[in-house]
Coordinates of C-alpha atoms in Angstrom, one line a residue:
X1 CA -55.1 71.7 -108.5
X2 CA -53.9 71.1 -104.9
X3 CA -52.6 68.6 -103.7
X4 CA -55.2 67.3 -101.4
X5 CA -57.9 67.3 -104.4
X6 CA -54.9 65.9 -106.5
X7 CA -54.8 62.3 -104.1
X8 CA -58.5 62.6 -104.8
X9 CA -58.7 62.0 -108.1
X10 CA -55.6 59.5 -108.0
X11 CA -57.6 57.5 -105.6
X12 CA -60.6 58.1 -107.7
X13 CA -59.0 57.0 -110.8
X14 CA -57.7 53.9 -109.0
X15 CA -60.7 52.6 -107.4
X16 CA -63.2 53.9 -110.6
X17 CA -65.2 56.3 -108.2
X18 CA -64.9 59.7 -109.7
X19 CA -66.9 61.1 -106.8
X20 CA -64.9 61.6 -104.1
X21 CA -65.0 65.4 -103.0
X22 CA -63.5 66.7 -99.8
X23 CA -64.4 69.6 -97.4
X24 CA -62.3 72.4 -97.1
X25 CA -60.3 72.8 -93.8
X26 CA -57.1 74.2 -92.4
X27 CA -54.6 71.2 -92.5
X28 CA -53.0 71.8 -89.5
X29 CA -55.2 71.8 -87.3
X30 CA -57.3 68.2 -88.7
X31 CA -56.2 64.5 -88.0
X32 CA -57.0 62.8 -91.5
X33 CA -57.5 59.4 -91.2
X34 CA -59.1 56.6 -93.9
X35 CA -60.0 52.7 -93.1
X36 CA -60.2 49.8 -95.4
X37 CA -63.9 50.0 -94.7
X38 CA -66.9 51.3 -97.8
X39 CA -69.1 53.2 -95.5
X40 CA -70.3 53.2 -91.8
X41 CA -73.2 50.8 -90.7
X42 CA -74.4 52.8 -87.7
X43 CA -73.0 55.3 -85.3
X44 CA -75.5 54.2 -83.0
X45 CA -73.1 52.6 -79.7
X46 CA -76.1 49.9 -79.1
X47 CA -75.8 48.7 -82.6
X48 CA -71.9 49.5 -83.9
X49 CA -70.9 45.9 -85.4
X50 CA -68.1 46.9 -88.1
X51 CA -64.4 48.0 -87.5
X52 CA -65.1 51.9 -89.0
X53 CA -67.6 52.3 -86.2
X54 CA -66.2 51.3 -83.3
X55 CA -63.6 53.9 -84.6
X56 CA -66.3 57.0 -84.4
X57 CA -68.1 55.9 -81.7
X58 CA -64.9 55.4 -79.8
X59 CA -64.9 59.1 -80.1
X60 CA -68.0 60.3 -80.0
X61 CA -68.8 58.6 -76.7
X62 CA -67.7 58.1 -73.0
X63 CA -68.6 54.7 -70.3
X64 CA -68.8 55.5 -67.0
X65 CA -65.5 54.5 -66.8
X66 CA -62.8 54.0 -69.6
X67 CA -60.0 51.8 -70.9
X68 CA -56.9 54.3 -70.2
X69 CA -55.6 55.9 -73.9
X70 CA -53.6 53.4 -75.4
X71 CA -54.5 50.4 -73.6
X72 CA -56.8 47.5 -73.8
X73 CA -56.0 45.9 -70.5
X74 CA -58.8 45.5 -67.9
X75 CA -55.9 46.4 -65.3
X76 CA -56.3 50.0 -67.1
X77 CA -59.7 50.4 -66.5
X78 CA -60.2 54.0 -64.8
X79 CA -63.0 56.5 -64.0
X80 CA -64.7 58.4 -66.7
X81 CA -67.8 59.9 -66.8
X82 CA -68.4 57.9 -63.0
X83 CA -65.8 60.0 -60.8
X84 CA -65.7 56.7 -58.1
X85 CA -67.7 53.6 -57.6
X86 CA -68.9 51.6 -54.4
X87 CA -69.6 47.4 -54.4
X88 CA -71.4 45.7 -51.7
X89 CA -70.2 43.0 -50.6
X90 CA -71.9 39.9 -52.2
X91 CA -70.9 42.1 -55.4
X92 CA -74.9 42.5 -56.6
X93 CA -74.7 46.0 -55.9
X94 CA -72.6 48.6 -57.6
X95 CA -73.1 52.3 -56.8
X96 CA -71.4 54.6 -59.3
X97 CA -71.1 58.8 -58.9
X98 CA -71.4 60.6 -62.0
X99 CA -69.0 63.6 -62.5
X100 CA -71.5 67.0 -62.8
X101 CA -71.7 69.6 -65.6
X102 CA -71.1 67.0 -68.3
X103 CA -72.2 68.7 -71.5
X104 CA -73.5 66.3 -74.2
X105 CA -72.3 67.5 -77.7
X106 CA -74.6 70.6 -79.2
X107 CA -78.0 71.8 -77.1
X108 CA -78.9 68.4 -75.9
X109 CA -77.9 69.7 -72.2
X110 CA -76.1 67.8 -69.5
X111 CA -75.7 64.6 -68.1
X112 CA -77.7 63.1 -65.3
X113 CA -78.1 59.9 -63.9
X114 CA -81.5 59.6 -66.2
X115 CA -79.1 59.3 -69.0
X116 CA -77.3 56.5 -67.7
X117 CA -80.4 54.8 -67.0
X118 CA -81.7 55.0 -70.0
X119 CA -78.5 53.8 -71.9
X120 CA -77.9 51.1 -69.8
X121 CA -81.5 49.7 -70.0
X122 CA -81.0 50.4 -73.9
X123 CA -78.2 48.8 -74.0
X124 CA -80.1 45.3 -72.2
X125 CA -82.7 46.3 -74.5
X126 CA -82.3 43.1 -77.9
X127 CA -84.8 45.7 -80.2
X128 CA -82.3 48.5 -79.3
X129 CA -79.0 47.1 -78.8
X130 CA -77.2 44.1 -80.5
X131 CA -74.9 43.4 -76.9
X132 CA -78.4 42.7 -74.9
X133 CA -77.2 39.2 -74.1
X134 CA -74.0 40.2 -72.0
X135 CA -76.5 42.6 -70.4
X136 CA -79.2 39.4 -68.7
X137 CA -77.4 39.8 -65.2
X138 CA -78.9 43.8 -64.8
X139 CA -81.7 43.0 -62.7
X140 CA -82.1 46.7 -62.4
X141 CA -80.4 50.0 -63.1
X142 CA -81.7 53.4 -61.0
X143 CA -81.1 56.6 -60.6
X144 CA -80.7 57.4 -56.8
X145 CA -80.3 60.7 -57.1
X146 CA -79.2 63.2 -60.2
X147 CA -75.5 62.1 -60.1
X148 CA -75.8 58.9 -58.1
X149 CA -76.6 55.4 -60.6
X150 CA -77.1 52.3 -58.6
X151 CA -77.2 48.4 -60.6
X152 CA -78.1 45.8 -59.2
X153 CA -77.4 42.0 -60.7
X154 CA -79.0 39.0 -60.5
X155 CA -75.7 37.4 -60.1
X156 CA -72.6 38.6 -59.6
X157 CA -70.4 40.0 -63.0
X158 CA -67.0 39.1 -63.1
X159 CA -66.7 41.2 -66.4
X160 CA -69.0 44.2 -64.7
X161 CA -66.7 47.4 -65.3
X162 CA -65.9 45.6 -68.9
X163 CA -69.7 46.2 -69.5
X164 CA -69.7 50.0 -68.5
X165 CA -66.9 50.9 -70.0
X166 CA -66.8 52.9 -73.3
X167 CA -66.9 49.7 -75.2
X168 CA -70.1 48.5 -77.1
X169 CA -73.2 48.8 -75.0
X170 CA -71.2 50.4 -72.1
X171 CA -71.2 54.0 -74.1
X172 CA -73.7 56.2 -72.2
X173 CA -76.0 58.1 -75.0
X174 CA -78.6 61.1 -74.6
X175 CA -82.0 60.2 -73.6
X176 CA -83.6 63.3 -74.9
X177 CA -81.8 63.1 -78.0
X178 CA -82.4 58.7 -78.4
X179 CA -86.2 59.6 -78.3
X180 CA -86.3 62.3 -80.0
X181 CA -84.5 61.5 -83.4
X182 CA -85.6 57.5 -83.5
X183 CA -83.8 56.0 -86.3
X184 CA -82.3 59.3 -87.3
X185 CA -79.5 58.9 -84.2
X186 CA -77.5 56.4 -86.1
X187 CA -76.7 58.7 -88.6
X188 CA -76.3 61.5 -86.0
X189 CA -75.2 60.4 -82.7
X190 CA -75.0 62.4 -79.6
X191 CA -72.2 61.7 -77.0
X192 CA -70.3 63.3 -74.5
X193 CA -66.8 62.5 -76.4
X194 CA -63.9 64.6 -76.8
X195 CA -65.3 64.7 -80.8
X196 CA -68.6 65.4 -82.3
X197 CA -70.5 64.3 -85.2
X198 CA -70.7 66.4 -88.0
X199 CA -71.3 65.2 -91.2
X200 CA -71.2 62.3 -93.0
X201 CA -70.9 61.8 -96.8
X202 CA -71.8 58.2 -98.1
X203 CA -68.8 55.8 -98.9
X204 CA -66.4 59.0 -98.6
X205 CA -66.2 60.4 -95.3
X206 CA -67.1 61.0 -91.9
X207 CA -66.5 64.4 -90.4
X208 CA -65.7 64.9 -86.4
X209 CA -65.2 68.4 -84.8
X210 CA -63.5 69.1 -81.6
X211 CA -66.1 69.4 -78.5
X212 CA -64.5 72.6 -77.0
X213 CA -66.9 71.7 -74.1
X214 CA -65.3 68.2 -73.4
X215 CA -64.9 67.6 -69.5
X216 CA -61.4 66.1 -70.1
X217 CA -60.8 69.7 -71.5
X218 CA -60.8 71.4 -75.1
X219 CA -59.2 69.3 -77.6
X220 CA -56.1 70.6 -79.8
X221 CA -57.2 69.0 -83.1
X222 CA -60.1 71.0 -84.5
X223 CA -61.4 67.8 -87.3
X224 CA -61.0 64.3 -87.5
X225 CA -61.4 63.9 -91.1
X226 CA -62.1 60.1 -91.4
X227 CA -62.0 59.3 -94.9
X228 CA -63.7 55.5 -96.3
X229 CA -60.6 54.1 -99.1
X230 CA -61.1 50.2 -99.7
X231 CA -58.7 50.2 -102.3
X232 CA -54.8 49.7 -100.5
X233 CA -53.2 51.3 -103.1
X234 CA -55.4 54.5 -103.3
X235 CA -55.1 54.4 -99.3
X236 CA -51.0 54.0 -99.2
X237 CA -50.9 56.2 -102.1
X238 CA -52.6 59.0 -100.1
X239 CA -50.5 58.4 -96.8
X240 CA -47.5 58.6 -99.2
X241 CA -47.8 62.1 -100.6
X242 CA -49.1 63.5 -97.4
X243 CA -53.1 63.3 -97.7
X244 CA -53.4 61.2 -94.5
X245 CA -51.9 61.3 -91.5
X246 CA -52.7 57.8 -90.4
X247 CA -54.4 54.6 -92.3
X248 CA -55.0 51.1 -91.3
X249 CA -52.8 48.8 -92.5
X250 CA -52.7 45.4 -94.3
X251 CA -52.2 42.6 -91.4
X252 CA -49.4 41.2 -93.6
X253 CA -45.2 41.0 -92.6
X254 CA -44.5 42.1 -95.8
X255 CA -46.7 45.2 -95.6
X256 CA -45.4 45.7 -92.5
X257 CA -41.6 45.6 -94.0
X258 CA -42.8 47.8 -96.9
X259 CA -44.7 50.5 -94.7
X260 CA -41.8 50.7 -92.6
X261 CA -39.3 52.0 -95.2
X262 CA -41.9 54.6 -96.3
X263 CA -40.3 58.1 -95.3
X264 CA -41.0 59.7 -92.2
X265 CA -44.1 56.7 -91.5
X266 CA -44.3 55.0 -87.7
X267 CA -45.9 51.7 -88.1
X268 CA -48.1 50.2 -84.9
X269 CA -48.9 46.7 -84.3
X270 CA -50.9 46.9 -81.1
X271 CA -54.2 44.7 -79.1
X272 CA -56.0 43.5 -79.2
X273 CA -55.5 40.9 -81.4
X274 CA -58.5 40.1 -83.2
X275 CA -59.4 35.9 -82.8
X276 CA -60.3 34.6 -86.2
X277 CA -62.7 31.9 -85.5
X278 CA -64.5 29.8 -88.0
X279 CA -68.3 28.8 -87.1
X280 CA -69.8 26.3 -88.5
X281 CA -73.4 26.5 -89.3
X282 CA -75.5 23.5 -87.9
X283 CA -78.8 25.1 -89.6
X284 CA -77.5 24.6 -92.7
X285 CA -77.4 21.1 -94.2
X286 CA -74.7 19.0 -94.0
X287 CA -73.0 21.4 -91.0
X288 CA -75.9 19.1 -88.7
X289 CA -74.3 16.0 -89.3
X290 CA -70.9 16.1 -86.6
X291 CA -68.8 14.5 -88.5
X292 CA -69.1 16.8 -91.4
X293 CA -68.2 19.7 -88.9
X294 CA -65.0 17.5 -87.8
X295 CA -64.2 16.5 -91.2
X296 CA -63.9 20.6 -92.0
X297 CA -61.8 21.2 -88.9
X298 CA -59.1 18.3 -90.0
X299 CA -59.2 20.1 -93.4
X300 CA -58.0 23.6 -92.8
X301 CA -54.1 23.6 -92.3
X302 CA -53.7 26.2 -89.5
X303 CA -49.7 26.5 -90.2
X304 CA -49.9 27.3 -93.7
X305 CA -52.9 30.2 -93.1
X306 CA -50.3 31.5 -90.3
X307 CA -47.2 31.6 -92.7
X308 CA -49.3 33.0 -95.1
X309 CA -50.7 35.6 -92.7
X310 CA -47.2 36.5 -91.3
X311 CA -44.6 36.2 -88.4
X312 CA -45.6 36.0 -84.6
X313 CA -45.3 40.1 -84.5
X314 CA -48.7 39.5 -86.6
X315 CA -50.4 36.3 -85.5
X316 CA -50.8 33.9 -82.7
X317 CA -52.8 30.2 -83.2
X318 CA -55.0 29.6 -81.7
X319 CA -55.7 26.4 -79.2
X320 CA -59.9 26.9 -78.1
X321 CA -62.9 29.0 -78.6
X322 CA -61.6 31.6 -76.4
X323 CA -59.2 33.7 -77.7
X324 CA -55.5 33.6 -76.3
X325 CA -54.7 34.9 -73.1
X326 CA -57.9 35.8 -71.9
X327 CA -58.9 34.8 -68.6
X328 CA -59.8 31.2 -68.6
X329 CA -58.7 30.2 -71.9
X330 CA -58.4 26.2 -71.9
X331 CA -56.6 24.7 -74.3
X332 CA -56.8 21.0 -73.0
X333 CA -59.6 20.0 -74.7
X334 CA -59.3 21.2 -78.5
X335 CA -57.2 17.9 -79.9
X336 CA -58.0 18.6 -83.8
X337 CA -55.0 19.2 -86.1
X338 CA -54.4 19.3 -89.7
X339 CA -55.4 15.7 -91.3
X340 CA -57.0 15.5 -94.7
X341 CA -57.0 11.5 -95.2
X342 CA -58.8 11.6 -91.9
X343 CA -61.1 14.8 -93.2
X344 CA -62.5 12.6 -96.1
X345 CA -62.8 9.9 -93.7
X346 CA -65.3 11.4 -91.8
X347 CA -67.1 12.5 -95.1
X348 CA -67.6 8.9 -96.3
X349 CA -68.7 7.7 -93.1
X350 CA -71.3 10.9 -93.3
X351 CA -72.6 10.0 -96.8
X352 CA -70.6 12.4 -98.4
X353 CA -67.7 10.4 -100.2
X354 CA -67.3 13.0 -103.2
X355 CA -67.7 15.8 -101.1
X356 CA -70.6 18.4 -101.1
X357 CA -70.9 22.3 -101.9
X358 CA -72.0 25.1 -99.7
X359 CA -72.7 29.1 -99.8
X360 CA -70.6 31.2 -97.6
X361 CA -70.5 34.8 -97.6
X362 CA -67.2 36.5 -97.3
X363 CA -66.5 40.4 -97.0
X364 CA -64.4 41.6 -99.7
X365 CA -61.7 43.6 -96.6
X366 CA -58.5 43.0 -97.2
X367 CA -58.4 41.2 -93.8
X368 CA -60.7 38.7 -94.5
X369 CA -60.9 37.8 -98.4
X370 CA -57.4 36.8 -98.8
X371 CA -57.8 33.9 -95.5
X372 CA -61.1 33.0 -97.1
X373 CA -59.2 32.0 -100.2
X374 CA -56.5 30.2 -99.0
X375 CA -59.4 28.5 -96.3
X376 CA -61.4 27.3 -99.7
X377 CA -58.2 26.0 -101.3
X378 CA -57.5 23.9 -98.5
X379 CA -61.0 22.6 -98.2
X380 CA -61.2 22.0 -102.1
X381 CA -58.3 19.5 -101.3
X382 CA -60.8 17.6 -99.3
X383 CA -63.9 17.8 -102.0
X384 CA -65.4 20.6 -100.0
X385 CA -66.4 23.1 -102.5
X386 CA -66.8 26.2 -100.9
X387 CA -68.9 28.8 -102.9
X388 CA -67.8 32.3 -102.1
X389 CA -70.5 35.2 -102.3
X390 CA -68.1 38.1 -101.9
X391 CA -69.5 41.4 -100.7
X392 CA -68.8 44.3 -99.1
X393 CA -68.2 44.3 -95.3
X394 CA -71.6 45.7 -94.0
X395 CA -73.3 43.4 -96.1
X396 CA -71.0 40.5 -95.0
X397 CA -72.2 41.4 -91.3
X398 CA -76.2 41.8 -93.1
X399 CA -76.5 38.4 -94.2
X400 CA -74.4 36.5 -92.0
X401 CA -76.7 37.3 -89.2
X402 CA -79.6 36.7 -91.8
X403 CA -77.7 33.1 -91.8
X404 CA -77.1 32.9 -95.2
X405 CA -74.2 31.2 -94.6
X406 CA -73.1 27.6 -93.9
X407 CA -69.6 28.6 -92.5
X408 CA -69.3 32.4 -91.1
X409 CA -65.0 33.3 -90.7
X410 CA -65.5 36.1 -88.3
X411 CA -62.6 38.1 -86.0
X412 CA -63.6 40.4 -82.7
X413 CA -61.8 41.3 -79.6
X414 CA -63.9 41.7 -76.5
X415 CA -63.3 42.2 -72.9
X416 CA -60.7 39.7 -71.9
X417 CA -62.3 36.9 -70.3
X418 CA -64.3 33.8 -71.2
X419 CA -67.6 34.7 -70.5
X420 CA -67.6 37.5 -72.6
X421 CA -66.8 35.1 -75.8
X422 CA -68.7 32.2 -74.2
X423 CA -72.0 34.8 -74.0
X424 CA -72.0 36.3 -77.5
X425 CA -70.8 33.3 -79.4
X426 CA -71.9 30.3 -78.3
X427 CA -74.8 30.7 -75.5
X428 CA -78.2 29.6 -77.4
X429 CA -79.7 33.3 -76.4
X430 CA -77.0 34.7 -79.0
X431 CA -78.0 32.5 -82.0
X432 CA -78.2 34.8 -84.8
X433 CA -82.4 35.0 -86.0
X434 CA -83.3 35.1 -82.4
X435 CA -84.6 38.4 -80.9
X436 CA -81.5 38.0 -78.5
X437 CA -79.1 37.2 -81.1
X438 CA -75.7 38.4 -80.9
X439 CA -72.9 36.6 -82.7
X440 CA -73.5 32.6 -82.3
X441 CA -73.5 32.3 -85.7
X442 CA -72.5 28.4 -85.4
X443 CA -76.2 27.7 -83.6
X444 CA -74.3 26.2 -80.8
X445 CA -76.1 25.3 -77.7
X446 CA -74.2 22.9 -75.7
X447 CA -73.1 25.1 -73.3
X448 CA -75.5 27.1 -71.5
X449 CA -75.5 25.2 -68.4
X450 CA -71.9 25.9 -67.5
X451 CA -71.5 29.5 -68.9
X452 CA -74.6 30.3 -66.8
X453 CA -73.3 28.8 -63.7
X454 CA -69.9 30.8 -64.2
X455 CA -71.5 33.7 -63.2
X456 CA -72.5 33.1 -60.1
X457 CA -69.8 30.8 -59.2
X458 CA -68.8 31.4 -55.8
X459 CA -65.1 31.2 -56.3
X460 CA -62.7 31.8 -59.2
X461 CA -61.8 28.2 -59.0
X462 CA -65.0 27.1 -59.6
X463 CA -65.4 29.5 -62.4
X464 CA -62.6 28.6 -64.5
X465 CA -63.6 24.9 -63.8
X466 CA -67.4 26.1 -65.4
X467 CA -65.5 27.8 -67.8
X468 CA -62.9 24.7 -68.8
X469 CA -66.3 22.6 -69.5
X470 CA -68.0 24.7 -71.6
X471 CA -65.0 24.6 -74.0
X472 CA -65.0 20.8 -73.7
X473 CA -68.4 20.5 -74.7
X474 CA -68.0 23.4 -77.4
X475 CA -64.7 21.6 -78.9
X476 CA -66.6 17.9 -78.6
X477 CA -69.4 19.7 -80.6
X478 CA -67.0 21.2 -82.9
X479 CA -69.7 24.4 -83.2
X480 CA -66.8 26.6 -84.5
X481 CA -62.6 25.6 -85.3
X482 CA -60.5 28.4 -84.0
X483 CA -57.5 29.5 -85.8
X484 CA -55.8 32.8 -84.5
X485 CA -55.1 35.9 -82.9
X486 CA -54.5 38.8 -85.4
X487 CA -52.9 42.2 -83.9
X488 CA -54.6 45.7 -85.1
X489 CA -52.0 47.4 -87.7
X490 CA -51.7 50.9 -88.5
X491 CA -49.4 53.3 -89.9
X492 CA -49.1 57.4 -88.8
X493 CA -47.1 60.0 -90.2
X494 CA -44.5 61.3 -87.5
X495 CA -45.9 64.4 -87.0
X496 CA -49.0 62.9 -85.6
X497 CA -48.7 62.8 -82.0
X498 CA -51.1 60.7 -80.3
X499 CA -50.5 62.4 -76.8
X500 CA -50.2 58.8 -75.3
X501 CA -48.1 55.8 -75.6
X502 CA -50.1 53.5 -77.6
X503 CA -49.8 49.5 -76.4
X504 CA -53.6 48.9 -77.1
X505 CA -57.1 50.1 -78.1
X506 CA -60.0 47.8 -77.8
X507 CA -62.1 50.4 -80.5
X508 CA -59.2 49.0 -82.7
X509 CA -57.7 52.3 -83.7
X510 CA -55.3 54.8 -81.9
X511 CA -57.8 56.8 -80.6
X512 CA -58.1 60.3 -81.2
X513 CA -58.2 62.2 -78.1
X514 CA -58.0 65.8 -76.9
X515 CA -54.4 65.4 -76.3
X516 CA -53.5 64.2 -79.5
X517 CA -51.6 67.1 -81.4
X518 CA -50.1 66.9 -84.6
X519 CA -46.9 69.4 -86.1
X520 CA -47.0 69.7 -89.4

């Protein structure tokens, strides 16, 4: 037996799935990577919503222009499939110049401005695309000629290249191939990446294989063998003996201090961080009542989940709805801190002096479950009796968007400023069960006014100002608590070469690109 089928049936044994079989390939010239993930949800770049597949589509497809390998800064942001890009003046118009002879992956022929068109309205599009609400300002998109692609906005953007970037709905798809396979395209995407889709094995593995037509030029990994391992131990064990090259990691400091004695093993701890937020549910009896939704925010002891999670390498608290550091974060208006005489307060003064008992739906990832835990202990102290309906992470995202659940604990990293977490989290188009729904899981509507005005705010003064309100008026509401940034961790063996110098990825992985080599 060799030693890759060896791990195999190790990891098999360990997680009691017998069924694990792997491709053959030449090991030198394939990246083998595994997630904490059970399977893919979609490949499709309008509907990605889990970790694994950002991952894939991250290199599968291609925005017209790109976060630079190994960053997630919007300072990074630099041409890709677009060569160059004109803006009028009043910033409505934006004019972008595709690069020619871009070859989507197999015979689905080449690029054109039709494309873009089409993946852009797509992306706008709420049957098609789960982002359609950070796509409202595209008044229209057209093709001006075969290569030229002009949008024009109802209001200025101040996020614009964030939303054609290869990020979410900014990943430009095949038109011909979209309509042509329907439903089928989510389990066999077409892009213009540096990878291509090949095969995909349920709950074991998805298979990439090198686009030798890639405009960026040929890559010098043939595979990316991206292998699905929940279990940490069958993962780590794997990565130990030499069966992976590269895993995610536990967000933990004592991982982190294990991992990094393992021989020959480079550990990365790189953004973004993902902001753990907890919405509350004001659907969902007694979340309606405001001091119920107070009373749960001066229950949860924000230092103790932090010392639990790890050191400030790891995690950073929190102080508003918007995540830290991102452009106009306001942390004036959050004044909520850990009280739990003044948490059952509030619960007698709502009718609720023994407390009460609600559902919530938690994904059994290691990155979640744990938090959840400690988060039901601490509300237990209170009388809250949390009732935990653990499940696996694609149907965590399911039925938390089904609102099946009166408190939803939910991390993300987006472009880095407010109005892309003000838009997808607490705008009333996003409320999950609307046909615009995105991620406002909370039901929160106290904001529109302001986020909307932000937009077309005709100075950044004035825009932070809108911006500073609508977290005032989101905090007063108490429509979610916030409780920290998180940092992506993963460990690669050091003969993996990325081919860049890796500070950030906003598909949270180190991307695979066609400079990564690896020397086995």
């Amino acid at each position: 037996m060799n030693r890759i089928h060896l791990v195999a049936v190790c990891a098999a044994l360990i997680t009691g799935n017998m069924s694990v079989t792997l491709p053959a390939y030449a090991q030198e010239d394939v990246v083998r990577m595994a997630i904490n993930m059970a399977d893919i949800t979609s490949l499709d770049p309008h509907r990605t919503s889990s970790t694994a597949d950002k991952n894939l589509v991250g290199m599968i497809f291609n925005g017209l222009v790109r976060f630079r390998p190994g960053s997630a800064s919007p300072e990074d942001l630099e041409p890709d499939l677009a060569e160059r890009w004109e803006v009028s003046d009043d910033n409505l118009e934006w004019t972008f110049h595709l690069r020619p002879n871009v070859k989507f992956h197999g015979d689905w022929g080449v690029l054109s401005a039709d494309d873009v068109v089409y993946s852009l309205e797509r992306a706008a599009d709420s049957e098609r695309s789960s982002f359609a609400g950070s796509y409202k300002a595209f008044k229209k998109v057209e093709a001006v000629d075969e290569l030229t692609v002009k949008i024009t906005l109802s209001h200025p953007v101040p996020d614009l290249l964030g939303l054609v970037a290869n990020y979410q709905g900014g990943n430009i798809v095949s038109k011909k191939a979209a309509e042509e396979l329907g439903q089928t395209f989510a389990n066999k995407p077409i892009g213009t990446g540096p990878f291509a889709f090949d095969q995909h094995v349920t709950q074991q593995y998805v298979r990439l294989v090198a686009n030798a037509d890639y405009f960026g030029g040929e890559p010098k990994i043939e595979q990316v063998m991206y292998r699905f391992i929940p279990s940490d131990s069958s993962r780590e064990l794997a990565f130990q003996t030499g069966e992976l090259d590269l895993i995610t990691g536990k967000r933990e400091q004592r991982w982190l201090d294990a991992a990094r004695r393992w021989p020959d093993a480079i550990v990365d701890v790189f953004q973004p961080g993902e902001f753990r937020t907890l919405h509350l549910n004001q659907s969902m009896k007694p979340f309606d009542n405001i001091k119920v939704r107070q009373a749960v925010a001066y229950a949860i002891n924000l230092k103790d989940i932090i010392a639990f999670v790890g050191g400030p390498e790891l995690a950073t608290p929190g102080c508003s709805v918007i995540p830290t550091g991102y452009v106009g974060e306001d942390c004036s208006t959050w004044k909520i801190s850990y009280d739990p005489q003044k948490a059952k307060q509030l619960l007698a003064e709502a009718g609720l002096p023994n407390g009460f008992s609600f559902p919530a739906v938690v994904s059994n990832s290691a990155s979640q479950l744990p938090i959840m835990q400690v988060i039901q202990s601490q509300l237990a102290e209170v009388g809250i009796d949390m009732q935990m309906n653990i499940v696996d992470h694609p149907t965590y995202h399911e039925q938390s968007r089904a609102n099946l659940s009166g408190i939803v604990f939910y991390g993300s990293a987006r472009f880095p400023i407010a109005d892309s977490y003000l838009t997808e989290y607490y705008h009333s188009n996003a409320i999950v069960g609307k046909e615009t729904a995105i991620t406002n899981f909370s039901h929160c509507d106290v904001a529109d006014t302001e986020i909307e005005a932000a937009r077309s705010a005709p100075n950044e003064a004035d825009r932070l100002a809108l911006w500073a309100e609508a977290q005032r008026k989101i905090h007063e509401a108490v429509c979610a608590i916030p409780l920290f940034t998180l940092q992506q961790v993963w460990a690669h063996n050091k003969a993996l070469d990325y081919g860049y110098a890796l500070k950030g990825a906003m598909n949270l992985a180190p991307p695979i690109t066609e400079k990564t080599v690896i020397n086995r």
